[in-house]
Short mmCIF file of C-alpha atoms and ligand atoms in Angstrom, two decimals:
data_model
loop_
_atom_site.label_atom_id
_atom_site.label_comp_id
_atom_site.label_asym_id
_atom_site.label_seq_id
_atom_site.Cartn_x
_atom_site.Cartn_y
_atom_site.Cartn_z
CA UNK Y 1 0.00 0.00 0.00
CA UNK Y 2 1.68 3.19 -1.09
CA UNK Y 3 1.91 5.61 2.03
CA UNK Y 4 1.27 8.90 2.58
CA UNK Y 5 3.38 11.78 0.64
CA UNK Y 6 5.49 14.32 3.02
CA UNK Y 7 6.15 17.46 1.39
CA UNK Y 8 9.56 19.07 3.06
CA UNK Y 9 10.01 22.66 3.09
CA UNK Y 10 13.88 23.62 4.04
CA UNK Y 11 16.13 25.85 2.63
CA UNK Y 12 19.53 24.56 3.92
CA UNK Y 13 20.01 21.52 1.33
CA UNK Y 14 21.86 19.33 3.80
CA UNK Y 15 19.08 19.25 6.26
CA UNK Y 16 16.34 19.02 3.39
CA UNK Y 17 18.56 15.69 2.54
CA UNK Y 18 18.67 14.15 5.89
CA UNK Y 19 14.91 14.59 6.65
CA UNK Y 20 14.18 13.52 2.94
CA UNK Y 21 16.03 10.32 3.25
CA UNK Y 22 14.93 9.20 6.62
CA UNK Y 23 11.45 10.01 6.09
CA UNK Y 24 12.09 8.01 2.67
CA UNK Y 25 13.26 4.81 4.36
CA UNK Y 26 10.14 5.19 6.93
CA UNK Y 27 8.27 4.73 3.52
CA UNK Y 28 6.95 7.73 2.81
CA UNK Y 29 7.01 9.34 -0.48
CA UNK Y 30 9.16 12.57 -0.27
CA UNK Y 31 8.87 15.71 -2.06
CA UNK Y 32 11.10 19.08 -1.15
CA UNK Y 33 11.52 22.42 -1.71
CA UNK Y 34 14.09 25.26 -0.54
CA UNK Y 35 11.94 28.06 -0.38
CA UNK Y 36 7.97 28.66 0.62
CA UNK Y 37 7.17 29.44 -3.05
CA UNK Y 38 7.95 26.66 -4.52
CA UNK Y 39 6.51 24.31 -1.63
CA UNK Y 40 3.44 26.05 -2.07
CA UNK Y 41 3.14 24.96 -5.81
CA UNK Y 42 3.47 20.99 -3.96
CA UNK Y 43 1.65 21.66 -1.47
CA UNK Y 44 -2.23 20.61 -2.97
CA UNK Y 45 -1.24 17.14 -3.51
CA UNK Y 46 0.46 16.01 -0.01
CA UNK Y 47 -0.87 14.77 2.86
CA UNK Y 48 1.55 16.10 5.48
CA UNK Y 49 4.16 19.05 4.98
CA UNK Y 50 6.92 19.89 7.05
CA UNK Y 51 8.66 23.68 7.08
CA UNK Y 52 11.12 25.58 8.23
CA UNK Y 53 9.91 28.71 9.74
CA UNK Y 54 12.89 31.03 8.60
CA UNK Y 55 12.57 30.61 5.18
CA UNK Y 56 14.52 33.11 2.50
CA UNK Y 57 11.62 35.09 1.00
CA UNK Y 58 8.35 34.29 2.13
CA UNK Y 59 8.63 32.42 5.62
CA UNK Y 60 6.48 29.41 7.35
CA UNK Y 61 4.14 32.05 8.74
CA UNK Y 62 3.28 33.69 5.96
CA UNK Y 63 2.91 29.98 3.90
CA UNK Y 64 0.68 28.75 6.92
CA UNK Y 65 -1.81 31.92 6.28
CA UNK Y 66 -1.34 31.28 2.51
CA UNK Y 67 -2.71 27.76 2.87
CA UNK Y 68 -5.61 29.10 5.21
CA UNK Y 69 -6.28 31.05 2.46
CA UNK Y 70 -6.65 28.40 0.11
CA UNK Y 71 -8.89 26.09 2.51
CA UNK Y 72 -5.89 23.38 3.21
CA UNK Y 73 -6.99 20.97 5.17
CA UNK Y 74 -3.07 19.53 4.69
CA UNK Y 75 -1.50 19.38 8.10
CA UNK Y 76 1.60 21.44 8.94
CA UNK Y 77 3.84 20.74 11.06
CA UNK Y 78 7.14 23.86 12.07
CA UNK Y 79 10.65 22.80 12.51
CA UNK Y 80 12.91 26.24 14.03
CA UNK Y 81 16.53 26.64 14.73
CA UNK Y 82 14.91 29.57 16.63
CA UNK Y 83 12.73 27.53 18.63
CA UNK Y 84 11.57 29.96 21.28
CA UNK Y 85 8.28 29.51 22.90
CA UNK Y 86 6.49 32.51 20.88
CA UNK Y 87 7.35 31.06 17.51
CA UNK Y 88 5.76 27.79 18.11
CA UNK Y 89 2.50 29.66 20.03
CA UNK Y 90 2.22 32.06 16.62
CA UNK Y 91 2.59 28.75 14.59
CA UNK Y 92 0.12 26.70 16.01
CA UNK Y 93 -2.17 29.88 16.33
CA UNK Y 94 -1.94 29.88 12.38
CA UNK Y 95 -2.73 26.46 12.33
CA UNK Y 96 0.19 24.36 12.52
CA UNK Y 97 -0.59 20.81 14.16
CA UNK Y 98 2.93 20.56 15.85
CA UNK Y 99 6.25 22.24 16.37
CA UNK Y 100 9.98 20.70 16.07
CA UNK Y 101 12.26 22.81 17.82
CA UNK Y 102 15.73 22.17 16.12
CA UNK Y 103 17.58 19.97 16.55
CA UNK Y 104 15.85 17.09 16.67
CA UNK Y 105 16.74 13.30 16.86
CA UNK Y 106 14.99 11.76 13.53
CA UNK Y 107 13.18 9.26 15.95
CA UNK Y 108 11.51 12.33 17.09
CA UNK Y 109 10.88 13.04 14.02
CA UNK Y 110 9.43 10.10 12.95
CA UNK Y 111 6.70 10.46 16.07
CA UNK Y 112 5.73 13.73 15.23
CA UNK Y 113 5.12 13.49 11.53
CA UNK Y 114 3.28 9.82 12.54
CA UNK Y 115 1.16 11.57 14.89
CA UNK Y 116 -0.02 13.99 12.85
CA UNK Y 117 -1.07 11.58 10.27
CA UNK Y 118 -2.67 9.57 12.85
CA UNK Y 119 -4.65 12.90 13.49
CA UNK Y 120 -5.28 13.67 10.26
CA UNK Y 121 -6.74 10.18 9.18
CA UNK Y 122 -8.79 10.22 11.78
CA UNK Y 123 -10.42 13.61 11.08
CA UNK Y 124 -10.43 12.47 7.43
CA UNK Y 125 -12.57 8.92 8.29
CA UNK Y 126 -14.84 11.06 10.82
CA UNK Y 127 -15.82 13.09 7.69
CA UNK Y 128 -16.14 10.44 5.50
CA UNK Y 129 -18.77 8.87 8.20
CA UNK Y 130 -20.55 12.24 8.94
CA UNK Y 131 -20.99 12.88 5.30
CA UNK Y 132 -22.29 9.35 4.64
CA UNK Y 133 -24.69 9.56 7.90
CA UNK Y 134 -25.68 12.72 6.94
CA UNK Y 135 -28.82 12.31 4.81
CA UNK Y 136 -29.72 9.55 7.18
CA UNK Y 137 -30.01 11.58 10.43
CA UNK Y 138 -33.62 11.57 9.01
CA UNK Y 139 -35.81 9.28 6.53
CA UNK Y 140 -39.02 11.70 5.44
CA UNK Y 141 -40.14 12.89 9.07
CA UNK Y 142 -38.67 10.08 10.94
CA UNK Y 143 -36.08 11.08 13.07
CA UNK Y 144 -33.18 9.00 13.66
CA UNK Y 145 -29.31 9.00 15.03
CA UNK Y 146 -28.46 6.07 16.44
CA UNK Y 147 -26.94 3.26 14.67
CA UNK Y 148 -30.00 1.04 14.71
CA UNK Y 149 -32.03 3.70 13.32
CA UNK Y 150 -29.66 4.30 10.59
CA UNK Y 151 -29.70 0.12 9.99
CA UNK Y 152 -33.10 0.71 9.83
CA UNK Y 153 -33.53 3.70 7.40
CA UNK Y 154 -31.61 1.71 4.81
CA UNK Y 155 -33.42 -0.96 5.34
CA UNK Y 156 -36.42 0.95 4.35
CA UNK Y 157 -34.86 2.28 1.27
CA UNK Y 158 -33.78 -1.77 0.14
CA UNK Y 159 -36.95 -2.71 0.53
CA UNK Y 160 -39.27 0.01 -0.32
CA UNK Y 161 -39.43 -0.86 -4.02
CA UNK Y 162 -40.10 -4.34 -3.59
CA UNK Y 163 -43.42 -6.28 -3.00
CA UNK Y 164 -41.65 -8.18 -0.31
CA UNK Y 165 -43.51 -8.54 3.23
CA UNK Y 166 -42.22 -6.34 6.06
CA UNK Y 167 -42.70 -7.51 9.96
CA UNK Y 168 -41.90 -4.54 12.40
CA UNK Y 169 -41.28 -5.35 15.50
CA UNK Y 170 -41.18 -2.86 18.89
CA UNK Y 171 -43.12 -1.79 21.92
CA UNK Y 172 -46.00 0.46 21.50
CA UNK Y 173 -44.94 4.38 19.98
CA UNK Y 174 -41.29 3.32 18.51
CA UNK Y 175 -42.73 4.65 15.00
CA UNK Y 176 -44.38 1.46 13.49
CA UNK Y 177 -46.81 3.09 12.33
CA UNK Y 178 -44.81 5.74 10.37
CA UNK Y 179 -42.37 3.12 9.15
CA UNK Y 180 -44.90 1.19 7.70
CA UNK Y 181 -46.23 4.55 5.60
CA UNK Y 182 -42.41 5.24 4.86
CA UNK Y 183 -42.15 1.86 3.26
CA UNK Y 184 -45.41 2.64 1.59
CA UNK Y 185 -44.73 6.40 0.33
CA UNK Y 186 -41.61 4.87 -1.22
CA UNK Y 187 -42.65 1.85 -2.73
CA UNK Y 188 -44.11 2.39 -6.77
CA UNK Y 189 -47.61 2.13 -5.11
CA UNK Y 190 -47.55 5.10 -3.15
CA UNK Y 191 -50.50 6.46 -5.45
CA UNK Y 192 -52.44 3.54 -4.61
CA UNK Y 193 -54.15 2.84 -1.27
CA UNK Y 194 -52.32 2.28 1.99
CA UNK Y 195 -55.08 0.49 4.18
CA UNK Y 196 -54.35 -0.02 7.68
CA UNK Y 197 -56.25 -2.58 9.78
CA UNK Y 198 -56.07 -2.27 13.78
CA UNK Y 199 -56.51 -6.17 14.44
CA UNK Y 200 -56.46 -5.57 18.15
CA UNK Y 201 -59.81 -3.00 17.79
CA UNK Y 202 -62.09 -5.70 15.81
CA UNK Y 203 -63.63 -8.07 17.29
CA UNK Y 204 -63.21 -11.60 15.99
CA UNK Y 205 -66.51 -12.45 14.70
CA UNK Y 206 -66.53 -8.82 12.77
CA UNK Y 207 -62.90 -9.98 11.44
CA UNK Y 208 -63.89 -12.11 8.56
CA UNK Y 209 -66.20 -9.67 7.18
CA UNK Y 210 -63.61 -6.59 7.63
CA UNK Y 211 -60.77 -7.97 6.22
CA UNK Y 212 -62.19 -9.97 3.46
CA UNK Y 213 -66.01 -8.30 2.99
CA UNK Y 214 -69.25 -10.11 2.30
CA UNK Y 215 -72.22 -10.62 -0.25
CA UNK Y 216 -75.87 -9.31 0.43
CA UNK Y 217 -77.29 -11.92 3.05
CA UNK Y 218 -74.46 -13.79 4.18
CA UNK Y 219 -75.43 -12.64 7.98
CA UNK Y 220 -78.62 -10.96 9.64
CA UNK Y 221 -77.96 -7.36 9.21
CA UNK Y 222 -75.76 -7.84 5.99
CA UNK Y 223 -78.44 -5.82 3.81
CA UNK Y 224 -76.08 -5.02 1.17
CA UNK Y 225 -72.54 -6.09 -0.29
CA UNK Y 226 -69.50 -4.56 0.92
CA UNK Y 227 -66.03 -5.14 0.15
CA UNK Y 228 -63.24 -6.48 2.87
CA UNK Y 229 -60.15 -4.32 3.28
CA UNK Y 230 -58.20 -6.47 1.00
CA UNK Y 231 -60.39 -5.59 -1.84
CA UNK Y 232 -59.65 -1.87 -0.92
CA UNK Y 233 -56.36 -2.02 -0.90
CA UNK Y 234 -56.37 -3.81 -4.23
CA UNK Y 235 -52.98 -2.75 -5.89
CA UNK Y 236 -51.66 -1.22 -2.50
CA UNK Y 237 -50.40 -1.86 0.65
CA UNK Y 238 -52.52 -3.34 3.82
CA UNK Y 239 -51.02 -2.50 6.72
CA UNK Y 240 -51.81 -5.01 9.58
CA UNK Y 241 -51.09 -4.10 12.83
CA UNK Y 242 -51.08 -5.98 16.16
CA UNK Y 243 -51.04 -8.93 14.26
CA UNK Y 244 -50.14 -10.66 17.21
CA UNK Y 245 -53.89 -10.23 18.28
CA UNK Y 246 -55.39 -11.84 15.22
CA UNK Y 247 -57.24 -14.84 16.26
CA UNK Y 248 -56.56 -18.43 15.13
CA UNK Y 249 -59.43 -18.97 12.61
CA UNK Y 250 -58.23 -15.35 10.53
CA UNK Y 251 -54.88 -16.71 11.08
CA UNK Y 252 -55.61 -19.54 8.38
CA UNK Y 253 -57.24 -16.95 6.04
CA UNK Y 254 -54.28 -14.10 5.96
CA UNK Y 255 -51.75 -17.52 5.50
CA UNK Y 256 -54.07 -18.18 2.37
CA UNK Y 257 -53.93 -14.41 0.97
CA UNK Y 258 -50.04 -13.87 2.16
CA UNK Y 259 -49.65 -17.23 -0.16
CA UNK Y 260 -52.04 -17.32 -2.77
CA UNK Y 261 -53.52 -13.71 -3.03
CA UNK Y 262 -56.88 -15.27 -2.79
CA UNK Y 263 -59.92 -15.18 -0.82
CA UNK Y 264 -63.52 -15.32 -0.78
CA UNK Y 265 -66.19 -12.57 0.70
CA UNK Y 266 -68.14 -13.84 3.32
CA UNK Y 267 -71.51 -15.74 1.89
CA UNK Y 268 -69.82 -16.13 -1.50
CA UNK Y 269 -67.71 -18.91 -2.91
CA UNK Y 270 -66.48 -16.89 -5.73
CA UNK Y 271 -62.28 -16.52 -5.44
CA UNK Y 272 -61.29 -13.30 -5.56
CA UNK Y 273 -57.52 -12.40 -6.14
CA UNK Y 274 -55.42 -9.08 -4.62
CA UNK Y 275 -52.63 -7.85 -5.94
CA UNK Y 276 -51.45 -6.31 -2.29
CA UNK Y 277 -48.29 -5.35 -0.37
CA UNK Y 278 -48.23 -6.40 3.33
CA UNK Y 279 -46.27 -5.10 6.35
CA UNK Y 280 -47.30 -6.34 9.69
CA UNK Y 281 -46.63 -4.78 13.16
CA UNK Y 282 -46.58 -6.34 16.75
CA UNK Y 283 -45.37 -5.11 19.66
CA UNK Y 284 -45.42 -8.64 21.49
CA UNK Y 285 -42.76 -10.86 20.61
CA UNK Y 286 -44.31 -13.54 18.19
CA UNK Y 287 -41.70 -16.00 18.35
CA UNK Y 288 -43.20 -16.38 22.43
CA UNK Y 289 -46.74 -16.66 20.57
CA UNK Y 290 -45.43 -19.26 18.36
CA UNK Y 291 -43.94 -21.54 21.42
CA UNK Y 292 -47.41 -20.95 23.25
CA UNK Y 293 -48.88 -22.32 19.89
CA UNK Y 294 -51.21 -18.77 19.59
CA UNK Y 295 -49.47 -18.12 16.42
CA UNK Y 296 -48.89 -19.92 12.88
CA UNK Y 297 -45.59 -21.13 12.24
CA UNK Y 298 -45.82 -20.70 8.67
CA UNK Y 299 -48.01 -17.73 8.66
CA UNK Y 300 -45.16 -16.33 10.85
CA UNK Y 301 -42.44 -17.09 8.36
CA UNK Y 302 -44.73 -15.79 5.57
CA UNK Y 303 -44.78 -12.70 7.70
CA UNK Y 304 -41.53 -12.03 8.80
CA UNK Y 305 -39.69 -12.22 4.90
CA UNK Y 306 -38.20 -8.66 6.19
CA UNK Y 307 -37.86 -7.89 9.63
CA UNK Y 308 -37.65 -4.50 11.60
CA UNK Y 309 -36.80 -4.60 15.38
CA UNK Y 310 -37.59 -0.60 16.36
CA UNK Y 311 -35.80 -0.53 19.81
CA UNK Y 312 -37.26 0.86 22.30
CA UNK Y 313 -35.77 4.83 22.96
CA UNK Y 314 -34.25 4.09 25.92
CA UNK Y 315 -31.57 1.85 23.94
CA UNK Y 316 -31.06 4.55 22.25
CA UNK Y 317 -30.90 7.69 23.89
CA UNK Y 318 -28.57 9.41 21.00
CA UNK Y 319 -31.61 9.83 19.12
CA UNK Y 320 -33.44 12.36 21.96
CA UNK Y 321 -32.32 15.47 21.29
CA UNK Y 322 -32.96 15.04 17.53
CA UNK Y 323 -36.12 14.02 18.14
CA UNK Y 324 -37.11 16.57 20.85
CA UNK Y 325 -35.52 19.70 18.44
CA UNK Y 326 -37.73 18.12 15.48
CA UNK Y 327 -40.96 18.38 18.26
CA UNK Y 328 -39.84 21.68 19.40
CA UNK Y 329 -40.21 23.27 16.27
CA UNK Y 330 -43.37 20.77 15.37
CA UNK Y 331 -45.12 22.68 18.66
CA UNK Y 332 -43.36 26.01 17.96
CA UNK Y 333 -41.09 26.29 21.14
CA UNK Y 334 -37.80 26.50 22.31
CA UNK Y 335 -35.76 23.52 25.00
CA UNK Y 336 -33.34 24.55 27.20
CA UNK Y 337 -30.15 22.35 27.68
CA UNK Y 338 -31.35 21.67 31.25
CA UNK Y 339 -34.87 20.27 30.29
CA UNK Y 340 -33.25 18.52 27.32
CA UNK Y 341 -30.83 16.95 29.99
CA UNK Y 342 -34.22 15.75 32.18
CA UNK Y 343 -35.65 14.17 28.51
CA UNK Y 344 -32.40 12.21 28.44
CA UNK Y 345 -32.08 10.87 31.73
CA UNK Y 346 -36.47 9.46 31.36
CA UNK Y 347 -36.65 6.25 30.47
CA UNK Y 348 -39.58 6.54 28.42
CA UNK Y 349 -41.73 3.59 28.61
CA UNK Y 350 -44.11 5.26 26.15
CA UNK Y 351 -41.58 5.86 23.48
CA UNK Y 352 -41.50 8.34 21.03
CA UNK Y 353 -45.25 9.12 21.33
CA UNK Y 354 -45.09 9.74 25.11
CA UNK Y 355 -42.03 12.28 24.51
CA UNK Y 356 -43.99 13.77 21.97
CA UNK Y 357 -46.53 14.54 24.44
CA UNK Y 358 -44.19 15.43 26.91
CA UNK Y 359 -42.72 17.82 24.57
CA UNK Y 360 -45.98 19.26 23.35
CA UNK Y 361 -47.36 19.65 27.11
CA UNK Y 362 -44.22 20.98 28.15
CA UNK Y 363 -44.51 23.95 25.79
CA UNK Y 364 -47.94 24.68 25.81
CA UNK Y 365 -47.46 25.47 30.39
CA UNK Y 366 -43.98 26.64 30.22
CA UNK Y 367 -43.36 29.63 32.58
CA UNK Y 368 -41.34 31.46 30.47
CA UNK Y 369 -40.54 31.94 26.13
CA UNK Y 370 -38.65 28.82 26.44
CA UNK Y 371 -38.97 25.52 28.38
CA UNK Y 372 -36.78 25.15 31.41
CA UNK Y 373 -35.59 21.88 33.49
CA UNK Y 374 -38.93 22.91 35.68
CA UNK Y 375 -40.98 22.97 32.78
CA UNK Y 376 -40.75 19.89 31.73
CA UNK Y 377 -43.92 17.56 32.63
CA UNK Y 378 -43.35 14.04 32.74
CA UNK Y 379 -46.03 12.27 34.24
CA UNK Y 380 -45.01 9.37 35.77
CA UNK Y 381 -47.84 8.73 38.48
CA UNK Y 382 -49.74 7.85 35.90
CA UNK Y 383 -47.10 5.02 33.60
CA UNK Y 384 -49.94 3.25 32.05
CA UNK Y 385 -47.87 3.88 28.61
CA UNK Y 386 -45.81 1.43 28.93
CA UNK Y 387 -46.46 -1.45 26.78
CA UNK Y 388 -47.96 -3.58 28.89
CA UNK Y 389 -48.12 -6.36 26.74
CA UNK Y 390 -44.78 -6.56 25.10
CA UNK Y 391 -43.15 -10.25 25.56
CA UNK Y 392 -39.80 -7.87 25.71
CA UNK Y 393 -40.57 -6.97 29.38
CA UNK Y 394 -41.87 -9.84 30.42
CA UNK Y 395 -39.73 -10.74 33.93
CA UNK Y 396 -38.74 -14.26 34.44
CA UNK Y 397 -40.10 -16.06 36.85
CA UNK Y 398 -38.40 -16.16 40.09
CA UNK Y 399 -37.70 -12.18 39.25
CA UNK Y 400 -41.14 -10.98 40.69
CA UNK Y 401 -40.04 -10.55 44.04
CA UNK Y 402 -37.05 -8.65 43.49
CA UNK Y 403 -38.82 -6.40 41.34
CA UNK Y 404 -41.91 -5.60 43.78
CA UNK Y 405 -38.57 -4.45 46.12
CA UNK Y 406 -38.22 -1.07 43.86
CA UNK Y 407 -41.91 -1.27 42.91
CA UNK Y 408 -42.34 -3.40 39.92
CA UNK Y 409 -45.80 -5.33 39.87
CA UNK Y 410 -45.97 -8.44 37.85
CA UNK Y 411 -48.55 -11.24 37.95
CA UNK Y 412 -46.20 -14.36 37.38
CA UNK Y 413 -45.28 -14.87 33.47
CA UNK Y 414 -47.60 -11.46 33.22
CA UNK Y 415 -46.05 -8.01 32.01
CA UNK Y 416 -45.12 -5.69 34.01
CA UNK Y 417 -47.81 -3.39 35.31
CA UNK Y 418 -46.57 -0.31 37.07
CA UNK Y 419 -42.50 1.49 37.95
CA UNK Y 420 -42.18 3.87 40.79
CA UNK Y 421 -40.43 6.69 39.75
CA UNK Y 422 -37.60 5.74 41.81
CA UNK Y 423 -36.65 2.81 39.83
CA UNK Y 424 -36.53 4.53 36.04
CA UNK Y 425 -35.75 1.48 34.45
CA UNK Y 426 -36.09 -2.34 34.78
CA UNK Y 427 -35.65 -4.46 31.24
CA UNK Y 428 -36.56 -7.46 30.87
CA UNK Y 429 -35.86 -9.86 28.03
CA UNK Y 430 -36.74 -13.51 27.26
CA UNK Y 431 -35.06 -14.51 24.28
CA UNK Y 432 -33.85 -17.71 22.76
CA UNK Y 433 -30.45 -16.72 24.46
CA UNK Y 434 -31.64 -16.92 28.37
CA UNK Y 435 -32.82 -14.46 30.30
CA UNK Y 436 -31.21 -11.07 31.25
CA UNK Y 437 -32.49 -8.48 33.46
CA UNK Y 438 -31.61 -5.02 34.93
CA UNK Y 439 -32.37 -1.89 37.04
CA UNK Y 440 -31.25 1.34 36.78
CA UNK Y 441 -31.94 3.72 39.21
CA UNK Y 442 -31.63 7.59 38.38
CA UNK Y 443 -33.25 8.67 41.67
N1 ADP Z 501 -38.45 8.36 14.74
C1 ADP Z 501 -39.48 9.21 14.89
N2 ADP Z 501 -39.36 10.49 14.47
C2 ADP Z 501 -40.37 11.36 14.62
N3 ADP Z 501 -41.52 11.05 15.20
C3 ADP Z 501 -41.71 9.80 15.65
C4 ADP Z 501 -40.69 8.83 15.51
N4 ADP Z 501 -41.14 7.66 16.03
C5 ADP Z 501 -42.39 7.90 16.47
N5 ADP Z 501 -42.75 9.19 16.25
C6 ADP Z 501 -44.00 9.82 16.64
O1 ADP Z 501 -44.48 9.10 17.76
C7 ADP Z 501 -45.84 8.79 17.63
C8 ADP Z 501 -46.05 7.30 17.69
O2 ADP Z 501 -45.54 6.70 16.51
P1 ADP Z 501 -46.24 5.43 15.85
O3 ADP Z 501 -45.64 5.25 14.51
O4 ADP Z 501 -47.72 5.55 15.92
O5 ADP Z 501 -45.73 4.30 16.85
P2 ADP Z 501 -46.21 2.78 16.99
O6 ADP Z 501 -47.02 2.45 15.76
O7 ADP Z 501 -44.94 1.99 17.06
O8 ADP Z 501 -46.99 2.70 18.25
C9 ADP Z 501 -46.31 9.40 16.34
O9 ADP Z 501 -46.97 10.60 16.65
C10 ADP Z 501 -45.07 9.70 15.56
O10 ADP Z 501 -45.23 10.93 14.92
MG1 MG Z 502 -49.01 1.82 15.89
#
């Protein structure tokens, strides 16, 4: 791998050798000059130079402030005879990374100049990553820092254009919801309808008829035809969430349109077919539904073709000032470092929606223009927004006791029902893995 080119600026030729050949046998590729003017005409394509400050003609000051001038980002590093104090201060003022006070061993040398190139690669690679994150600090009006919301951005860009089934996974307010229209608004249907069904808010003998409609007849009350939501969404996207809540007998029927794209309105036994997109939401764990046998095995696997796990917030608390400048100027007001520094240190067990909230209410009663640390109204008397049925939190068993010690309230295998505000945050996780659990307490 060819290594980085040094670009030595020295007008006594005997010293310009020396350097030049050590530097040389370190590897480097070498270029010199005797005099500012001419370094300056090398200086665009090196990635480290290395001057004299007493130069005949122009001197290293002066070429320091012409490089500022011409947006270098090419580190510079002073070498002096005259090495007082001052010189190296007005050096590094002007932007030199480092000063060589002559003379020097060339092992010294050698750590300086590798130094600085340590620097400057990093600074280089830090760029590279802030320029590549940059668009993706965001995806449409979904806010998002942190590494898993980046992961999941792209993901939504793969898959966007594709017909391919998307499962989101994540307590209740990560975003599902506005994922799921993301993946829509980006996908070639986005013209076409985007039909969301709440599975949780239907009742199961109104499920058939919702999802899949019915003819004139097929029930008392059924006084005319009407078409099912996957009729509607004919050439769109259906959006099914808390599809963890969908009983056993629809379970068969959604395997059968996931499959087939085929179904039959209620009271008829003519086939219909759907050209539709799915994406699916839960925020209880479905692999725990599918070893309680309350879930499909294959309908799950039809299901889950793409998965999205939206953490929680708290796992990933990068993302809260983003998110809470984006609400600020959503509800037109202004956070002050020492209420954004209460958001961060909440747990949120409501997610994004309950900081939302937060946010909003905190606004609309602040004392002053701008909310302060005192503003800010969490309510945590009343934690009901936590998801109380998310597998994720479930506590082992054996765990209740501990828990009810900071406040905790769990039915065994139940979720958790209630935190005191002393204990901010208790995770829980059954996986395939074992069993972890923690508590945090932030007083
Ligand atoms: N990443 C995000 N950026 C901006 N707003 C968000 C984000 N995630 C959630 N929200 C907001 O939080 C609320 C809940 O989001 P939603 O998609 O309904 O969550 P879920 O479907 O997971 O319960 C919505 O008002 C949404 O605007
Ligand atoms: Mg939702």
């Amino acid at each position: 791998m060819p290594r980085e080119a040094i670009l030595v600026i020295e007008d006594e030729e005997k010293h310009r050798r020396v350097i030049g050949l050590h530097l040389s046998s370190a590897g480097f590729e070498v270029k010199a000059a005797g005099t500012a003017e001419d370094g300056l005409k090398l200086a665009a394509d090196v990635d480290l130079i290395l001057t004299d400050l007493k130069l005949p003609g122009m001197d290293g000051l002066e070429l320091l402030e012409k490089l500022k001038g011409q947006n270098s980002n090419t580190p510079v590093i002073v070498m002096s005879a005259f090495g007082t104090v001052e010189n190296a201060v007005e050096a590094m003022k002007k932007g030199a990374v480092d000063f060589l006070p002559k003379p020097f061993s060339l092992d010294h040398l050698t750590v300086v100049v590798e130094k600085a190139l340590e620097v400057r690669n990093l600074r280089n690679e830090n760029r590279e990553l802030r320029e590549a994150l940059g668009q993706r600090y965001h995806f449409e009006n979904i806010i998002g820092r942190s590494p898993s919301m980046q992961d999941i951005f792209a993901t939504i860009s793969r898959v966007a254009g594709t017909r391919a089934t998307v499962l989101l996974a994540g307590e209740s307010g990560v975003g599902k919801d506005m994922i799921a229209r993301a993946i829509h608004q980006h996908s070639p249907r986005r013209d076409r309808p985007f039909v969301k069904i709440n599975c949780t808010a239907i009742p199961e003998n109104l499920m058939e008829s919702e999802l899949f409609g019915y003819e004139k007849g097929a029930f008392t009350g059924a006084n005319v035809s009407k078409p099912g939501k996957f009729e509607t969404a004919d050439t769109g996207t259906v959006f099914l969430d808390e599809i963890g809540d969908v009983p056993g007998s629809i379970q068969v029927k959604l395997l059968r349109v996931l499959q087939e794209r085929e179904f039959e309105r209620l009271g008829s036994n003519k086939t219909m077919h759907t050209d539709v997109r799915v994406i699916a939401a839960t925020n209880v764990d479905l692999r725990a539904a599918l070893e309680q046998g309350t879930f499909r095995e294959d309908l799950y696997y039809r299901l889950n073709v793409v998965p999205l796990n939206i953490p929680p917030l708290r796992e990933r608390k990068e993302d809260i000032p983003y998110l809470v400048q984006h609400f600020a100027k959503k509800f037109n007001g202004e956070i002050s470092d020492g209420a954004l520094e209460r958001l961060m240190s909440y747990h949120w067990p409501g997610n994004v929606r309950e900081l939302e909230n937060v946010v909003e209410r905190s606004i609309l009663l602040a004392q002053g223009p701008r909310v302060e640390a005192d503003d800010v109204r969490i309510d945590t008397t009343n934690n009901r927004s936590r998801p109380a049925a998310s597998t994720d939190n479930f506590l082992p068993e054996g765990m209740t006791r501990s828990v009810e010690a900071c406040g905790w309230q769990q039915e065994p295998g139940g979720p958790l029902a209630r935190v005191d505000a002393q204990c901010a945050a208790v995770q829980a996780r059954a996986d395939g893995a074992g069993v972890a659990w923690g508590r945090r307490n932030t007083g």
